[in-house]
Amino acid sequence: MTTQRNIAVERTFLAIKPDGVQRSLVGEIIRRFEAKGFTLVGMKFMKVSRELAEQHYGVHRERPFFQGLVEFITSGPVVAMVWEGDGVIASARKMIGATNPLTAEPGTIRGDYGVNIGRNIIHGSDAPETAQQEVSLWFKEEELASWEPSLTPWIKE
Ligand code: ADP
């Protein structure tokens, strides 16, 4: 078996929101992505500034829930993460489940742990462009660690 560094590695931005942290779901959520076979390349536990929250959710600026969303995301610490792996953007979205936890499938994070759209536990980038934007909004390049897990040959050909 050979280990080869992937040339174009896909990365996504995930954030465990203040409700996920308060409900002690941090370990369980990280466990799911680790067990799936994705690679953690960046992580920080942090309070989110209003400026960062407004930038991150800028696309929703005109929506009625925007102020509440910003209040909520700045209300307590979050776990901001970058995960790497083939197909990680779409796969993480599937693992997270639909925006509204009540309609999210059982087996997904929101489907298993949530009941309210405004308390849906985790954020995940929805497409390659947003993933790239969000990774660079939340992390400096030097905060990301490129590494080759020794299990890689057991996870992919
Ligand atoms: P997702 O997080 O699944 O990508 P969106 O980008 O549509 O979903 O929305 C961003 C976040 O805004 C959601 O995760 C949720 O926390 C919040 N949100 C979306 N729609 C509503 C709503 N109708 N009421 C309250 N909060 C909402």
Tab-separated table of C-alpha atoms and ligand atoms in Angstrom:
chain	number	residue	atom	x	y	z
A	1	MET	CA	0.000	0.000	0.000
A	2	THR	CA	1.198	3.477	-0.770
A	3	THR	CA	0.125	6.738	0.814
A	4	GLN	CA	-0.187	9.539	-1.629
A	5	ARG	CA	-0.881	13.153	-0.786
A	6	ASN	CA	-4.002	14.243	-2.591
A	7	ILE	CA	-3.250	17.028	-5.057
A	8	ALA	CA	-6.554	18.891	-4.882
A	9	VAL	CA	-7.859	18.264	-1.393
A	10	GLU	CA	-11.406	19.312	-0.665
A	11	ARG	CA	-12.069	21.246	2.518
A	12	THR	CA	-15.192	22.452	4.268
A	13	PHE	CA	-15.980	24.766	7.151
A	14	LEU	CA	-18.073	23.427	10.029
A	15	ALA	CA	-19.064	25.230	13.215
A	16	ILE	CA	-20.741	23.734	16.270
A	17	LYS	CA	-23.091	26.535	17.271
A	18	PRO	CA	-23.599	27.788	20.866
A	19	ASP	CA	-26.499	25.345	21.408
A	20	GLY	CA	-24.324	22.368	20.400
A	21	VAL	CA	-21.625	23.512	22.830
A	22	GLN	CA	-24.102	24.156	25.683
A	23	ARG	CA	-25.710	20.768	25.136
A	24	SER	CA	-22.331	18.957	25.387
A	25	LEU	CA	-22.536	17.636	21.825
A	26	VAL	CA	-19.002	18.701	20.836
A	27	GLY	CA	-17.411	15.282	21.351
A	28	GLU	CA	-20.267	13.414	19.667
A	29	ILE	CA	-20.201	15.674	16.611
A	30	ILE	CA	-16.428	15.495	16.176
A	31	ARG	CA	-16.616	11.726	16.675
A	32	ARG	CA	-19.005	11.382	13.735
A	33	PHE	CA	-16.706	13.175	11.288
A	34	GLU	CA	-13.623	11.353	12.575
A	35	ALA	CA	-15.364	7.986	12.352
A	36	LYS	CA	-16.555	8.729	8.830
A	37	GLY	CA	-12.926	9.078	7.742
A	38	PHE	CA	-12.583	12.822	7.234
A	39	THR	CA	-9.514	14.668	8.474
A	40	LEU	CA	-9.561	17.580	10.904
A	41	VAL	CA	-7.160	20.288	9.719
A	42	GLY	CA	-8.189	23.264	11.868
A	43	MET	CA	-10.172	23.887	15.034
A	44	LYS	CA	-10.770	26.701	17.493
A	45	PHE	CA	-13.076	27.246	20.449
A	46	MET	CA	-14.084	30.891	20.337
A	47	LYS	CA	-16.622	33.608	20.998
A	48	VAL	CA	-17.828	35.043	17.684
A	49	SER	CA	-17.736	38.822	17.202
A	50	ARG	CA	-20.789	40.584	15.810
A	51	GLU	CA	-18.705	41.602	12.792
A	52	LEU	CA	-17.719	38.005	11.996
A	53	ALA	CA	-21.290	36.766	12.523
A	54	GLU	CA	-22.704	39.427	10.208
A	55	GLN	CA	-20.125	38.597	7.548
A	56	HIS	CA	-20.653	34.866	7.858
A	57	TYR	CA	-24.439	35.166	7.557
A	58	GLY	CA	-24.333	38.191	5.209
A	59	VAL	CA	-26.425	36.401	2.580
A	60	HIS	CA	-29.336	36.407	5.055
A	61	ARG	CA	-29.032	40.116	5.944
A	62	GLU	CA	-32.530	40.950	4.664
A	63	ARG	CA	-34.263	37.957	6.240
A	64	PRO	CA	-36.520	38.499	9.282
A	65	PHE	CA	-34.500	36.051	11.386
A	66	PHE	CA	-31.142	37.744	10.695
A	67	GLN	CA	-30.835	39.802	13.925
A	68	GLY	CA	-31.891	36.846	16.065
A	69	LEU	CA	-29.426	34.618	14.254
A	70	VAL	CA	-26.552	37.051	14.851
A	71	GLU	CA	-27.567	37.467	18.531
A	72	PHE	CA	-27.622	33.701	18.917
A	73	ILE	CA	-24.349	32.903	17.193
A	74	THR	CA	-22.557	35.578	19.272
A	75	SER	CA	-24.219	34.475	22.526
A	76	GLY	CA	-21.691	31.830	23.551
A	77	PRO	CA	-18.636	29.967	22.356
A	78	VAL	CA	-18.637	27.950	19.144
A	79	VAL	CA	-16.278	25.278	17.819
A	80	ALA	CA	-15.058	26.411	14.402
A	81	MET	CA	-13.467	23.669	12.316
A	82	VAL	CA	-12.044	22.853	8.921
A	83	TRP	CA	-12.374	19.264	7.708
A	84	GLU	CA	-10.714	17.714	4.705
A	85	GLY	CA	-11.466	14.744	2.459
A	86	ASP	CA	-12.821	13.660	-0.899
A	87	GLY	CA	-16.400	14.898	-1.214
A	88	VAL	CA	-16.367	16.350	2.300
A	89	ILE	CA	-18.530	19.396	1.469
A	90	ALA	CA	-21.587	17.491	0.245
A	91	SER	CA	-21.065	14.568	2.589
A	92	ALA	CA	-20.872	16.791	5.681
A	93	ARG	CA	-24.104	18.507	4.602
A	94	LYS	CA	-25.760	15.092	4.414
A	95	MET	CA	-24.414	14.136	7.823
A	96	ILE	CA	-25.704	17.440	9.234
A	97	GLY	CA	-29.182	17.087	7.709
A	98	ALA	CA	-31.873	19.547	6.634
A	99	THR	CA	-31.923	23.099	8.010
A	100	ASN	CA	-35.072	22.416	10.032
A	101	PRO	CA	-34.248	19.663	12.558
A	102	LEU	CA	-37.887	18.574	12.628
A	103	THR	CA	-37.692	17.524	8.988
A	104	ALA	CA	-34.044	16.389	9.085
A	105	GLU	CA	-33.694	12.618	8.700
A	106	PRO	CA	-32.965	10.524	11.759
A	107	GLY	CA	-29.303	9.553	11.614
A	108	THR	CA	-28.277	13.098	10.756
A	109	ILE	CA	-26.918	15.429	13.445
A	110	ARG	CA	-29.884	17.815	13.273
A	111	GLY	CA	-32.329	14.926	12.870
A	112	ASP	CA	-30.979	13.180	15.952
A	113	TYR	CA	-30.465	16.135	18.262
A	114	GLY	CA	-32.654	19.088	17.288
A	115	VAL	CA	-36.269	20.276	17.204
A	116	ASN	CA	-36.042	23.950	16.218
A	117	ILE	CA	-34.739	25.744	13.128
A	118	GLY	CA	-33.156	28.502	15.223
A	119	ARG	CA	-31.321	25.921	17.365
A	120	ASN	CA	-29.994	23.524	14.752
A	121	ILE	CA	-26.646	22.771	16.432
A	122	ILE	CA	-24.171	22.969	13.591
A	123	HIS	CA	-23.264	24.925	10.470
A	124	GLY	CA	-21.702	23.403	7.359
A	125	SER	CA	-20.671	25.100	4.109
A	126	ASP	CA	-23.172	24.379	1.349
A	127	ALA	CA	-20.965	24.465	-1.797
A	128	PRO	CA	-17.320	24.672	-2.921
A	129	GLU	CA	-17.377	28.494	-3.301
A	130	THR	CA	-18.899	29.101	0.142
A	131	ALA	CA	-16.563	26.531	1.690
A	132	GLN	CA	-13.567	28.418	0.360
A	133	GLN	CA	-14.959	31.789	1.501
A	134	GLU	CA	-15.871	30.522	4.967
A	135	VAL	CA	-12.561	28.726	5.555
A	136	SER	CA	-10.672	31.939	4.791
A	137	LEU	CA	-13.120	34.119	6.742
A	138	TRP	CA	-12.676	32.061	9.929
A	139	PHE	CA	-9.091	30.804	9.638
A	140	LYS	CA	-5.681	32.130	8.701
A	141	GLU	CA	-3.635	29.822	6.490
A	142	GLU	CA	-1.135	29.209	9.315
A	143	GLU	CA	-3.949	28.001	11.585
A	144	LEU	CA	-4.577	25.032	9.276
A	145	ALA	CA	-2.473	21.905	9.613
A	146	SER	CA	-1.916	19.767	6.564
A	147	TRP	CA	-1.156	16.244	7.709
A	148	GLU	CA	-1.486	12.683	6.562
A	149	PRO	CA	-3.298	10.468	9.072
A	150	SER	CA	-1.625	7.069	9.322
A	151	LEU	CA	-5.037	5.425	8.809
A	152	THR	CA	-5.445	6.884	5.302
A	153	PRO	CA	-4.595	3.640	3.435
A	154	TRP	CA	-7.339	1.918	5.465
A	155	ILE	CA	-9.885	4.588	4.545
A	156	LYS	CA	-9.246	5.052	0.834
A	157	GLU	CA	-7.535	3.234	-2.016
B	1	ADP	P1	-28.192	25.946	6.592
B	1	ADP	O1	-27.578	26.270	7.947
B	1	ADP	O2	-28.849	24.588	6.608
B	1	ADP	O3	-27.221	26.126	5.447
B	1	ADP	P2	-29.500	28.448	5.780
B	1	ADP	O4	-28.229	28.881	5.135
B	1	ADP	O5	-30.778	28.521	4.990
B	1	ADP	O6	-29.400	26.954	6.354
B	1	ADP	O7	-29.748	29.317	7.082
B	1	ADP	C1	-28.674	29.653	7.940
B	1	ADP	C2	-29.134	29.513	9.370
B	1	ADP	O8	-30.126	30.500	9.632
B	1	ADP	C3	-29.804	28.190	9.705
B	1	ADP	O9	-28.888	27.174	10.018
B	1	ADP	C4	-30.653	28.564	10.895
B	1	ADP	O10	-29.874	28.584	12.089
B	1	ADP	C5	-31.061	29.997	10.568
B	1	ADP	N1	-32.390	30.033	9.955
B	1	ADP	C6	-32.715	29.731	8.685
B	1	ADP	N2	-34.022	29.882	8.461
B	1	ADP	C7	-34.549	30.288	9.645
B	1	ADP	C8	-35.862	30.621	10.085
B	1	ADP	N3	-36.894	30.564	9.261
B	1	ADP	N4	-36.011	30.992	11.361
B	1	ADP	C9	-34.964	31.064	12.221
B	1	ADP	N5	-33.695	30.770	11.856
B	1	ADP	C10	-33.498	30.382	10.596
